[in-house]
Amino acid sequence: MEITGEQLKKLVTNTVEVGDVYRVKMTVKDGVTPKDGDDSRNKFFVVLGFDDQGTIYGGVIINSKINQNVSQSVKDYHMPISCEKYKFLDHDSFVNCANLKTKPLSDFVGSPKLGTVDDDDVELIKETIKNSPNEKKAKLKQFGLLS
């Protein structure tokens, strides 16, 4: 028996929750610059919200370090995250709260769930991105981060 698109949507939407961390493929289209010679990069994506249809997820990515080539307003919105607290990390890293990233539901199919960010840290991430001068209010509302 084959799984239909609608069944797959229900399966994924019933298992992906706010705070979950997945390894997903990101491209230039997603606002991520691949390494030389590559067309994409695998990044850790923290789910923060869903659109009304449940087909697109909004979240932030975790970076190993802060890119020194970005503007100061982007650097200022990186939140440290500890590998001691989150075992899915190999080393202390930074959550980029400057911009909300979006990924379609299909990108989570077959992507490994690495862990979950605790509720207190999710709230801190949400508050940080809501205050970022780099993010639009309409996009925050789309994913339920603003009412």
PDB file of N, CA and C in Angstrom, residues 36-125:
ATOM      1  N   ASP A  36      32.214  26.436  -0.960  1.00  0.00           N
ATOM      2  CA  ASP A  36      32.706  26.434  -2.343  1.00  0.00           C
ATOM      3  C   ASP A  36      32.491  25.081  -3.004  1.00  0.00           C
ATOM      4  N   GLY A  37      31.915  25.103  -4.209  1.00  0.00           N
ATOM      5  CA  GLY A  37      31.704  23.894  -4.977  1.00  0.00           C
ATOM      6  C   GLY A  37      30.422  23.145  -4.658  1.00  0.00           C
ATOM      7  N   ASP A  38      29.726  23.527  -3.602  1.00  0.00           N
ATOM      8  CA  ASP A  38      28.478  22.858  -3.223  1.00  0.00           C
ATOM      9  C   ASP A  38      27.281  23.705  -3.634  1.00  0.00           C
ATOM     10  N   ASP A  39      26.118  23.063  -3.799  1.00  0.00           N
ATOM     11  CA  ASP A  39      24.910  23.809  -4.115  1.00  0.00           C
ATOM     12  C   ASP A  39      23.963  23.904  -2.925  1.00  0.00           C
ATOM     13  N   SER A  40      24.344  23.260  -1.803  1.00  0.00           N
ATOM     14  CA  SER A  40      23.515  23.323  -0.594  1.00  0.00           C
ATOM     15  C   SER A  40      24.377  23.010   0.627  1.00  0.00           C
ATOM     16  N   ARG A  41      23.772  23.212   1.798  1.00  0.00           N
ATOM     17  CA  ARG A  41      24.416  22.865   3.070  1.00  0.00           C
ATOM     18  C   ARG A  41      23.374  22.257   3.981  1.00  0.00           C
ATOM     19  N   ASN A  42      23.766  21.261   4.748  1.00  0.00           N
ATOM     20  CA  ASN A  42      22.889  20.715   5.771  1.00  0.00           C
ATOM     21  C   ASN A  42      23.014  21.597   7.005  1.00  0.00           C
ATOM     22  N   LYS A  43      21.870  22.060   7.493  1.00  0.00           N
ATOM     23  CA  LYS A  43      21.848  22.941   8.661  1.00  0.00           C
ATOM     24  C   LYS A  43      20.883  22.375   9.694  1.00  0.00           C
ATOM     25  N   PHE A  44      21.105  22.729  10.945  1.00  0.00           N
ATOM     26  CA  PHE A  44      20.185  22.378  12.017  1.00  0.00           C
ATOM     27  C   PHE A  44      19.088  23.438  12.044  1.00  0.00           C
ATOM     28  N   PHE A  45      17.844  23.005  11.922  1.00  0.00           N
ATOM     29  CA  PHE A  45      16.682  23.884  11.808  1.00  0.00           C
ATOM     30  C   PHE A  45      15.811  23.686  13.046  1.00  0.00           C
ATOM     31  N   VAL A  46      15.566  24.760  13.793  1.00  0.00           N
ATOM     32  CA  VAL A  46      14.715  24.716  14.979  1.00  0.00           C
ATOM     33  C   VAL A  46      13.326  25.190  14.566  1.00  0.00           C
ATOM     34  N   VAL A  47      12.329  24.318  14.679  1.00  0.00           N
ATOM     35  CA  VAL A  47      10.959  24.646  14.290  1.00  0.00           C
ATOM     36  C   VAL A  47      10.354  25.590  15.333  1.00  0.00           C
ATOM     37  N   LEU A  48       9.807  26.731  14.849  1.00  0.00           N
ATOM     38  CA  LEU A  48       9.177  27.707  15.740  1.00  0.00           C
ATOM     39  C   LEU A  48       7.691  27.880  15.476  1.00  0.00           C
ATOM     40  N   GLY A  49       7.221  27.490  14.289  1.00  0.00           N
ATOM     41  CA  GLY A  49       5.813  27.665  13.979  1.00  0.00           C
ATOM     42  C   GLY A  49       5.462  27.071  12.635  1.00  0.00           C
ATOM     43  N   PHE A  50       4.144  27.106  12.330  1.00  0.00           N
ATOM     44  CA  PHE A  50       3.604  26.518  11.114  1.00  0.00           C
ATOM     45  C   PHE A  50       2.666  27.522  10.465  1.00  0.00           C
ATOM     46  N   ASP A  51       2.530  27.434   9.141  1.00  0.00           N
ATOM     47  CA  ASP A  51       1.540  28.286   8.481  1.00  0.00           C
ATOM     48  C   ASP A  51       0.145  27.697   8.696  1.00  0.00           C
ATOM     49  N   ASP A  52      -0.883  28.408   8.261  1.00  0.00           N
ATOM     50  CA  ASP A  52      -2.272  27.982   8.489  1.00  0.00           C
ATOM     51  C   ASP A  52      -2.589  26.607   7.903  1.00  0.00           C
ATOM     52  N   GLN A  53      -1.967  26.265   6.793  1.00  0.00           N
ATOM     53  CA  GLN A  53      -2.236  24.988   6.152  1.00  0.00           C
ATOM     54  C   GLN A  53      -1.369  23.853   6.709  1.00  0.00           C
ATOM     55  N   GLY A  54      -0.368  24.205   7.504  1.00  0.00           N
ATOM     56  CA  GLY A  54       0.532  23.180   8.031  1.00  0.00           C
ATOM     57  C   GLY A  54       1.487  22.637   6.997  1.00  0.00           C
ATOM     58  N   THR A  55       1.691  23.377   5.915  1.00  0.00           N
ATOM     59  CA  THR A  55       2.554  22.891   4.838  1.00  0.00           C
ATOM     60  C   THR A  55       3.915  23.569   4.792  1.00  0.00           C
ATOM     61  N   ILE A  56       4.063  24.654   5.523  1.00  0.00           N
ATOM     62  CA  ILE A  56       5.339  25.361   5.563  1.00  0.00           C
ATOM     63  C   ILE A  56       5.680  25.625   7.025  1.00  0.00           C
ATOM     64  N   TYR A  57       6.935  25.364   7.368  1.00  0.00           N
ATOM     65  CA  TYR A  57       7.391  25.555   8.736  1.00  0.00           C
ATOM     66  C   TYR A  57       8.319  26.758   8.806  1.00  0.00           C
ATOM     67  N   GLY A  58       8.158  27.547   9.869  1.00  0.00           N
ATOM     68  CA  GLY A  58       9.043  28.672  10.115  1.00  0.00           C
ATOM     69  C   GLY A  58       9.984  28.303  11.243  1.00  0.00           C
ATOM     70  N   GLY A  59      11.215  28.728  11.125  1.00  0.00           N
ATOM     71  CA  GLY A  59      12.178  28.419  12.175  1.00  0.00           C
ATOM     72  C   GLY A  59      13.470  29.182  12.001  1.00  0.00           C
ATOM     73  N   VAL A  60      14.438  28.795  12.787  1.00  0.00           N
ATOM     74  CA  VAL A  60      15.756  29.423  12.750  1.00  0.00           C
ATOM     75  C   VAL A  60      16.799  28.328  12.588  1.00  0.00           C
ATOM     76  N   ILE A  61      17.981  28.734  12.156  1.00  0.00           N
ATOM     77  CA  ILE A  61      19.049  27.758  11.983  1.00  0.00           C
ATOM     78  C   ILE A  61      20.133  27.959  13.037  1.00  0.00           C
ATOM     79  N   ILE A  62      20.843  26.878  13.290  1.00  0.00           N
ATOM     80  CA  ILE A  62      21.951  26.899  14.239  1.00  0.00           C
ATOM     81  C   ILE A  62      23.246  26.934  13.438  1.00  0.00           C
ATOM     82  N   ASN A  63      24.126  27.857  13.794  1.00  0.00           N
ATOM     83  CA  ASN A  63      25.432  27.996  13.150  1.00  0.00           C
ATOM     84  C   ASN A  63      26.537  27.624  14.132  1.00  0.00           C
ATOM     85  N   SER A  64      27.608  27.052  13.606  1.00  0.00           N
ATOM     86  CA  SER A  64      28.772  26.705  14.431  1.00  0.00           C
ATOM     87  C   SER A  64      29.419  27.952  15.013  1.00  0.00           C
ATOM     88  N   LYS A  65      29.442  28.977  14.190  1.00  0.00           N
ATOM     89  CA  LYS A  65      30.029  30.249  14.614  1.00  0.00           C
ATOM     90  C   LYS A  65      29.288  31.380  13.921  1.00  0.00           C
ATOM     91  N   ILE A  66      29.513  32.580  14.382  1.00  0.00           N
ATOM     92  CA  ILE A  66      28.878  33.751  13.776  1.00  0.00           C
ATOM     93  C   ILE A  66      29.716  34.186  12.579  1.00  0.00           C
ATOM     94  N   ASN A  67      29.086  34.276  11.424  1.00  0.00           N
ATOM     95  CA  ASN A  67      29.748  34.721  10.214  1.00  0.00           C
ATOM     96  C   ASN A  67      30.154  36.184  10.387  1.00  0.00           C
ATOM     97  N   GLN A  68      31.441  36.458  10.302  1.00  0.00           N
ATOM     98  CA  GLN A  68      31.939  37.816  10.499  1.00  0.00           C
ATOM     99  C   GLN A  68      31.707  38.714   9.282  1.00  0.00           C
ATOM    100  N   ASN A  69      31.212  38.125   8.178  1.00  0.00           N
ATOM    101  CA  ASN A  69      30.975  38.897   6.955  1.00  0.00           C
ATOM    102  C   ASN A  69      29.555  39.433   6.848  1.00  0.00           C
ATOM    103  N   VAL A  70      28.724  39.179   7.857  1.00  0.00           N
ATOM    104  CA  VAL A  70      27.350  39.699   7.833  1.00  0.00           C
ATOM    105  C   VAL A  70      27.289  41.014   8.596  1.00  0.00           C
ATOM    106  N   SER A  71      26.194  41.731   8.424  1.00  0.00           N
ATOM    107  CA  SER A  71      26.050  43.033   9.082  1.00  0.00           C
ATOM    108  C   SER A  71      25.978  42.872  10.601  1.00  0.00           C
ATOM    109  N   GLN A  72      26.261  43.941  11.295  1.00  0.00           N
ATOM    110  CA  GLN A  72      26.223  43.924  12.757  1.00  0.00           C
ATOM    111  C   GLN A  72      24.825  43.619  13.273  1.00  0.00           C
ATOM    112  N   SER A  73      23.792  44.075  12.530  1.00  0.00           N
ATOM    113  CA  SER A  73      22.418  43.822  12.976  1.00  0.00           C
ATOM    114  C   SER A  73      22.075  42.329  12.898  1.00  0.00           C
ATOM    115  N   VAL A  74      22.760  41.573  12.066  1.00  0.00           N
ATOM    116  CA  VAL A  74      22.578  40.110  12.023  1.00  0.00           C
ATOM    117  C   VAL A  74      23.416  39.464  13.126  1.00  0.00           C
ATOM    118  N   LYS A  75      24.643  39.902  13.299  1.00  0.00           N
ATOM    119  CA  LYS A  75      25.516  39.350  14.348  1.00  0.00           C
ATOM    120  C   LYS A  75      24.893  39.507  15.730  1.00  0.00           C
ATOM    121  N   ASP A  76      24.255  40.654  15.959  1.00  0.00           N
ATOM    122  CA  ASP A  76      23.680  40.955  17.271  1.00  0.00           C
ATOM    123  C   ASP A  76      22.538  40.021  17.659  1.00  0.00           C
ATOM    124  N   TYR A  77      21.943  39.339  16.680  1.00  0.00           N
ATOM    125  CA  TYR A  77      20.791  38.475  16.948  1.00  0.00           C
ATOM    126  C   TYR A  77      21.143  36.981  16.873  1.00  0.00           C
ATOM    127  N   HIS A  78      22.368  36.659  17.249  1.00  0.00           N
ATOM    128  CA  HIS A  78      22.793  35.269  17.395  1.00  0.00           C
ATOM    129  C   HIS A  78      22.817  34.936  18.885  1.00  0.00           C
ATOM    130  N   MET A  79      22.120  33.878  19.248  1.00  0.00           N
ATOM    131  CA  MET A  79      22.003  33.459  20.642  1.00  0.00           C
ATOM    132  C   MET A  79      22.877  32.223  20.878  1.00  0.00           C
ATOM    133  N   PRO A  80      23.749  32.252  21.883  1.00  0.00           N
ATOM    134  CA  PRO A  80      24.583  31.068  22.147  1.00  0.00           C
ATOM    135  C   PRO A  80      23.738  29.872  22.612  1.00  0.00           C
ATOM    136  N   ILE A  81      24.179  28.688  22.198  1.00  0.00           N
ATOM    137  CA  ILE A  81      23.524  27.443  22.595  1.00  0.00           C
ATOM    138  C   ILE A  81      24.626  26.433  22.930  1.00  0.00           C
ATOM    139  N   SER A  82      24.472  25.762  24.040  1.00  0.00           N
ATOM    140  CA  SER A  82      25.540  24.928  24.599  1.00  0.00           C
ATOM    141  C   SER A  82      25.425  23.452  24.219  1.00  0.00           C
ATOM    142  N   CYS A  83      26.559  22.859  23.843  1.00  0.00           N
ATOM    143  CA  CYS A  83      26.577  21.425  23.538  1.00  0.00           C
ATOM    144  C   CYS A  83      26.457  20.601  24.818  1.00  0.00           C
ATOM    145  N   GLU A  84      26.755  21.208  25.952  1.00  0.00           N
ATOM    146  CA  GLU A  84      26.587  20.497  27.229  1.00  0.00           C
ATOM    147  C   GLU A  84      25.098  20.271  27.507  1.00  0.00           C
ATOM    148  N   LYS A  85      24.285  21.262  27.166  1.00  0.00           N
ATOM    149  CA  LYS A  85      22.840  21.161  27.385  1.00  0.00           C
ATOM    150  C   LYS A  85      22.149  20.377  26.274  1.00  0.00           C
ATOM    151  N   TYR A  86      22.616  20.556  25.043  1.00  0.00           N
ATOM    152  CA  TYR A  86      21.986  19.933  23.878  1.00  0.00           C
ATOM    153  C   TYR A  86      22.975  18.964  23.231  1.00  0.00           C
ATOM    154  N   LYS A  87      22.794  17.699  23.524  1.00  0.00           N
ATOM    155  CA  LYS A  87      23.731  16.649  23.116  1.00  0.00           C
ATOM    156  C   LYS A  87      23.792  16.440  21.608  1.00  0.00           C
ATOM    157  N   PHE A  88      22.802  16.961  20.854  1.00  0.00           N
ATOM    158  CA  PHE A  88      22.856  16.823  19.399  1.00  0.00           C
ATOM    159  C   PHE A  88      23.904  17.741  18.777  1.00  0.00           C
ATOM    160  N   LEU A  89      24.441  18.680  19.561  1.00  0.00           N
ATOM    161  CA  LEU A  89      25.502  19.566  19.088  1.00  0.00           C
ATOM    162  C   LEU A  89      26.869  18.952  19.377  1.00  0.00           C
ATOM    163  N   ASP A  90      27.791  19.092  18.434  1.00  0.00           N
ATOM    164  CA  ASP A  90      29.164  18.622  18.647  1.00  0.00           C
ATOM    165  C   ASP A  90      29.989  19.654  19.407  1.00  0.00           C
ATOM    166  N   HIS A  91      29.575  20.912  19.332  1.00  0.00           N
ATOM    167  CA  HIS A  91      30.303  21.999  20.001  1.00  0.00           C
ATOM    168  C   HIS A  91      29.331  23.150  20.262  1.00  0.00           C
ATOM    169  N   ASP A  92      29.716  24.050  21.159  1.00  0.00           N
ATOM    170  CA  ASP A  92      28.888  25.223  21.427  1.00  0.00           C
ATOM    171  C   ASP A  92      28.652  25.954  20.105  1.00  0.00           C
ATOM    172  N   SER A  93      27.442  26.443  19.921  1.00  0.00           N
ATOM    173  CA  SER A  93      27.042  27.031  18.645  1.00  0.00           C
ATOM    174  C   SER A  93      26.189  28.270  18.894  1.00  0.00           C
ATOM    175  N   PHE A  94      25.565  28.765  17.814  1.00  0.00           N
ATOM    176  CA  PHE A  94      24.746  29.970  17.890  1.00  0.00           C
ATOM    177  C   PHE A  94      23.456  29.789  17.100  1.00  0.00           C
ATOM    178  N   VAL A  95      22.337  30.181  17.700  1.00  0.00           N
ATOM    179  CA  VAL A  95      21.055  30.184  17.010  1.00  0.00           C
ATOM    180  C   VAL A  95      20.922  31.543  16.330  1.00  0.00           C
ATOM    181  N   ASN A  96      20.739  31.528  15.014  1.00  0.00           N
ATOM    182  CA  ASN A  96      20.603  32.770  14.259  1.00  0.00           C
ATOM    183  C   ASN A  96      19.154  33.243  14.344  1.00  0.00           C
ATOM    184  N   CYS A  97      18.921  34.205  15.221  1.00  0.00           N
ATOM    185  CA  CYS A  97      17.575  34.753  15.440  1.00  0.00           C
ATOM    186  C   CYS A  97      17.358  36.053  14.669  1.00  0.00           C
ATOM    187  N   ALA A  98      18.208  36.332  13.694  1.00  0.00           N
ATOM    188  CA  ALA A  98      18.073  37.554  12.910  1.00  0.00           C
ATOM    189  C   ALA A  98      16.950  37.447  11.899  1.00  0.00           C
ATOM    190  N   ASN A  99      16.772  36.259  11.311  1.00  0.00           N
ATOM    191  CA  ASN A  99      15.776  36.056  10.257  1.00  0.00           C
ATOM    192  C   ASN A  99      15.083  34.722  10.440  1.00  0.00           C
ATOM    193  N   LEU A 100      13.788  34.729  10.207  1.00  0.00           N
ATOM    194  CA  LEU A 100      13.006  33.496  10.204  1.00  0.00           C
ATOM    195  C   LEU A 100      13.217  32.807   8.864  1.00  0.00           C
ATOM    196  N   LYS A 101      13.551  31.541   8.899  1.00  0.00           N
ATOM    197  CA  LYS A 101      13.708  30.740   7.681  1.00  0.00           C
ATOM    198  C   LYS A 101      12.439  29.927   7.501  1.00  0.00           C
ATOM    199  N   THR A 102      12.125  29.567   6.263  1.00  0.00           N
ATOM    200  CA  THR A 102      10.949  28.744   6.008  1.00  0.00           C
ATOM    201  C   THR A 102      11.354  27.527   5.192  1.00  0.00           C
ATOM    202  N   LYS A 103      10.689  26.402   5.482  1.00  0.00           N
ATOM    203  CA  LYS A 103      10.925  25.160   4.758  1.00  0.00           C
ATOM    204  C   LYS A 103       9.580  24.479   4.549  1.00  0.00           C
ATOM    205  N   PRO A 104       9.368  23.898   3.364  1.00  0.00           N
ATOM    206  CA  PRO A 104       8.124  23.162   3.134  1.00  0.00           C
ATOM    207  C   PRO A 104       8.121  21.839   3.892  1.00  0.00           C
ATOM    208  N   LEU A 105       6.932  21.358   4.168  1.00  0.00           N
ATOM    209  CA  LEU A 105       6.744  20.092   4.861  1.00  0.00           C
ATOM    210  C   LEU A 105       7.558  18.975   4.217  1.00  0.00           C
ATOM    211  N   SER A 106       7.628  18.950   2.899  1.00  0.00           N
ATOM    212  CA  SER A 106       8.330  17.886   2.185  1.00  0.00           C
ATOM    213  C   SER A 106       9.807  17.802   2.566  1.00  0.00           C
ATOM    214  N   ASP A 107      10.403  18.903   2.998  1.00  0.00           N
ATOM    215  CA  ASP A 107      11.818  18.891   3.383  1.00  0.00           C
ATOM    216  C   ASP A 107      12.061  18.147   4.694  1.00  0.00           C
ATOM    217  N   PHE A 108      10.996  17.889   5.450  1.00  0.00           N
ATOM    218  CA  PHE A 108      11.153  17.193   6.721  1.00  0.00           C
ATOM    219  C   PHE A 108      10.981  15.678   6.586  1.00  0.00           C
ATOM    220  N   VAL A 109      10.452  15.258   5.444  1.00  0.00           N
ATOM    221  CA  VAL A 109      10.279  13.830   5.198  1.00  0.00           C
ATOM    222  C   VAL A 109      11.667  13.226   4.996  1.00  0.00           C
ATOM    223  N   GLY A 110      12.033  12.296   5.830  1.00  0.00           N
ATOM    224  CA  GLY A 110      13.341  11.659   5.736  1.00  0.00           C
ATOM    225  C   GLY A 110      14.460  12.434   6.406  1.00  0.00           C
ATOM    226  N   SER A 111      14.160  13.634   6.895  1.00  0.00           N
ATOM    227  CA  SER A 111      15.174  14.397   7.629  1.00  0.00           C
ATOM    228  C   SER A 111      15.195  13.921   9.069  1.00  0.00           C
ATOM    229  N   PRO A 112      16.380  13.658   9.595  1.00  0.00           N
ATOM    230  CA  PRO A 112      16.435  13.143  10.965  1.00  0.00           C
ATOM    231  C   PRO A 112      16.131  14.214  12.017  1.00  0.00           C
ATOM    232  N   LYS A 113      15.288  13.851  12.972  1.00  0.00           N
ATOM    233  CA  LYS A 113      15.075  14.722  14.129  1.00  0.00           C
ATOM    234  C   LYS A 113      16.275  14.503  15.040  1.00  0.00           C
ATOM    235  N   LEU A 114      16.946  15.594  15.391  1.00  0.00           N
ATOM    236  CA  LEU A 114      18.167  15.506  16.185  1.00  0.00           C
ATOM    237  C   LEU A 114      17.913  15.641  17.670  1.00  0.00           C
ATOM    238  N   GLY A 115      16.856  16.369  18.012  1.00  0.00           N
ATOM    239  CA  GLY A 115      16.553  16.633  19.414  1.00  0.00           C
ATOM    240  C   GLY A 115      15.500  17.702  19.517  1.00  0.00           C
ATOM    241  N   THR A 116      15.363  18.255  20.719  1.00  0.00           N
ATOM    242  CA  THR A 116      14.364  19.285  20.975  1.00  0.00           C
ATOM    243  C   THR A 116      14.966  20.368  21.864  1.00  0.00           C
ATOM    244  N   VAL A 117      14.720  21.610  21.500  1.00  0.00           N
ATOM    245  CA  VAL A 117      15.125  22.749  22.330  1.00  0.00           C
ATOM    246  C   VAL A 117      14.064  22.908  23.410  1.00  0.00           C
ATOM    247  N   ASP A 118      14.486  23.100  24.659  1.00  0.00           N
ATOM    248  CA  ASP A 118      13.504  23.173  25.749  1.00  0.00           C
ATOM    249  C   ASP A 118      12.642  24.432  25.653  1.00  0.00           C
ATOM    250  N   ASP A 119      11.506  24.389  26.336  1.00  0.00           N
ATOM    251  CA  ASP A 119      10.499  25.454  26.236  1.00  0.00           C
ATOM    252  C   ASP A 119      11.054  26.831  26.586  1.00  0.00           C
ATOM    253  N   ASP A 120      11.882  26.927  27.630  1.00  0.00           N
ATOM    254  CA  ASP A 120      12.439  28.226  28.023  1.00  0.00           C
ATOM    255  C   ASP A 120      13.301  28.812  26.913  1.00  0.00           C
ATOM    256  N   ASP A 121      14.132  27.970  26.298  1.00  0.00           N
ATOM    257  CA  ASP A 121      14.992  28.459  25.218  1.00  0.00           C
ATOM    258  C   ASP A 121      14.181  28.785  23.965  1.00  0.00           C
ATOM    259  N   VAL A 122      13.127  28.005  23.682  1.00  0.00           N
ATOM    260  CA  VAL A 122      12.257  28.317  22.543  1.00  0.00           C
ATOM    261  C   VAL A 122      11.632  29.701  22.744  1.00  0.00           C
ATOM    262  N   GLU A 123      11.160  29.979  23.942  1.00  0.00           N
ATOM    263  CA  GLU A 123      10.562  31.295  24.212  1.00  0.00           C
ATOM    264  C   GLU A 123      11.587  32.413  24.052  1.00  0.00           C
ATOM    265  N   LEU A 124      12.817  32.186  24.507  1.00  0.00           N
ATOM    266  CA  LEU A 124      13.884  33.176  24.347  1.00  0.00           C
ATOM    267  C   LEU A 124      14.196  33.400  22.867  1.00  0.00           C
ATOM    268  N   ILE A 125      14.242  32.319  22.092  1.00  0.00           N
ATOM    269  CA  ILE A 125      14.484  32.429  20.645  1.00  0.00           C
ATOM    270  C   ILE A 125      13.351  33.223  19.992  1.00  0.00           C
TER     271      ILE A 125
END
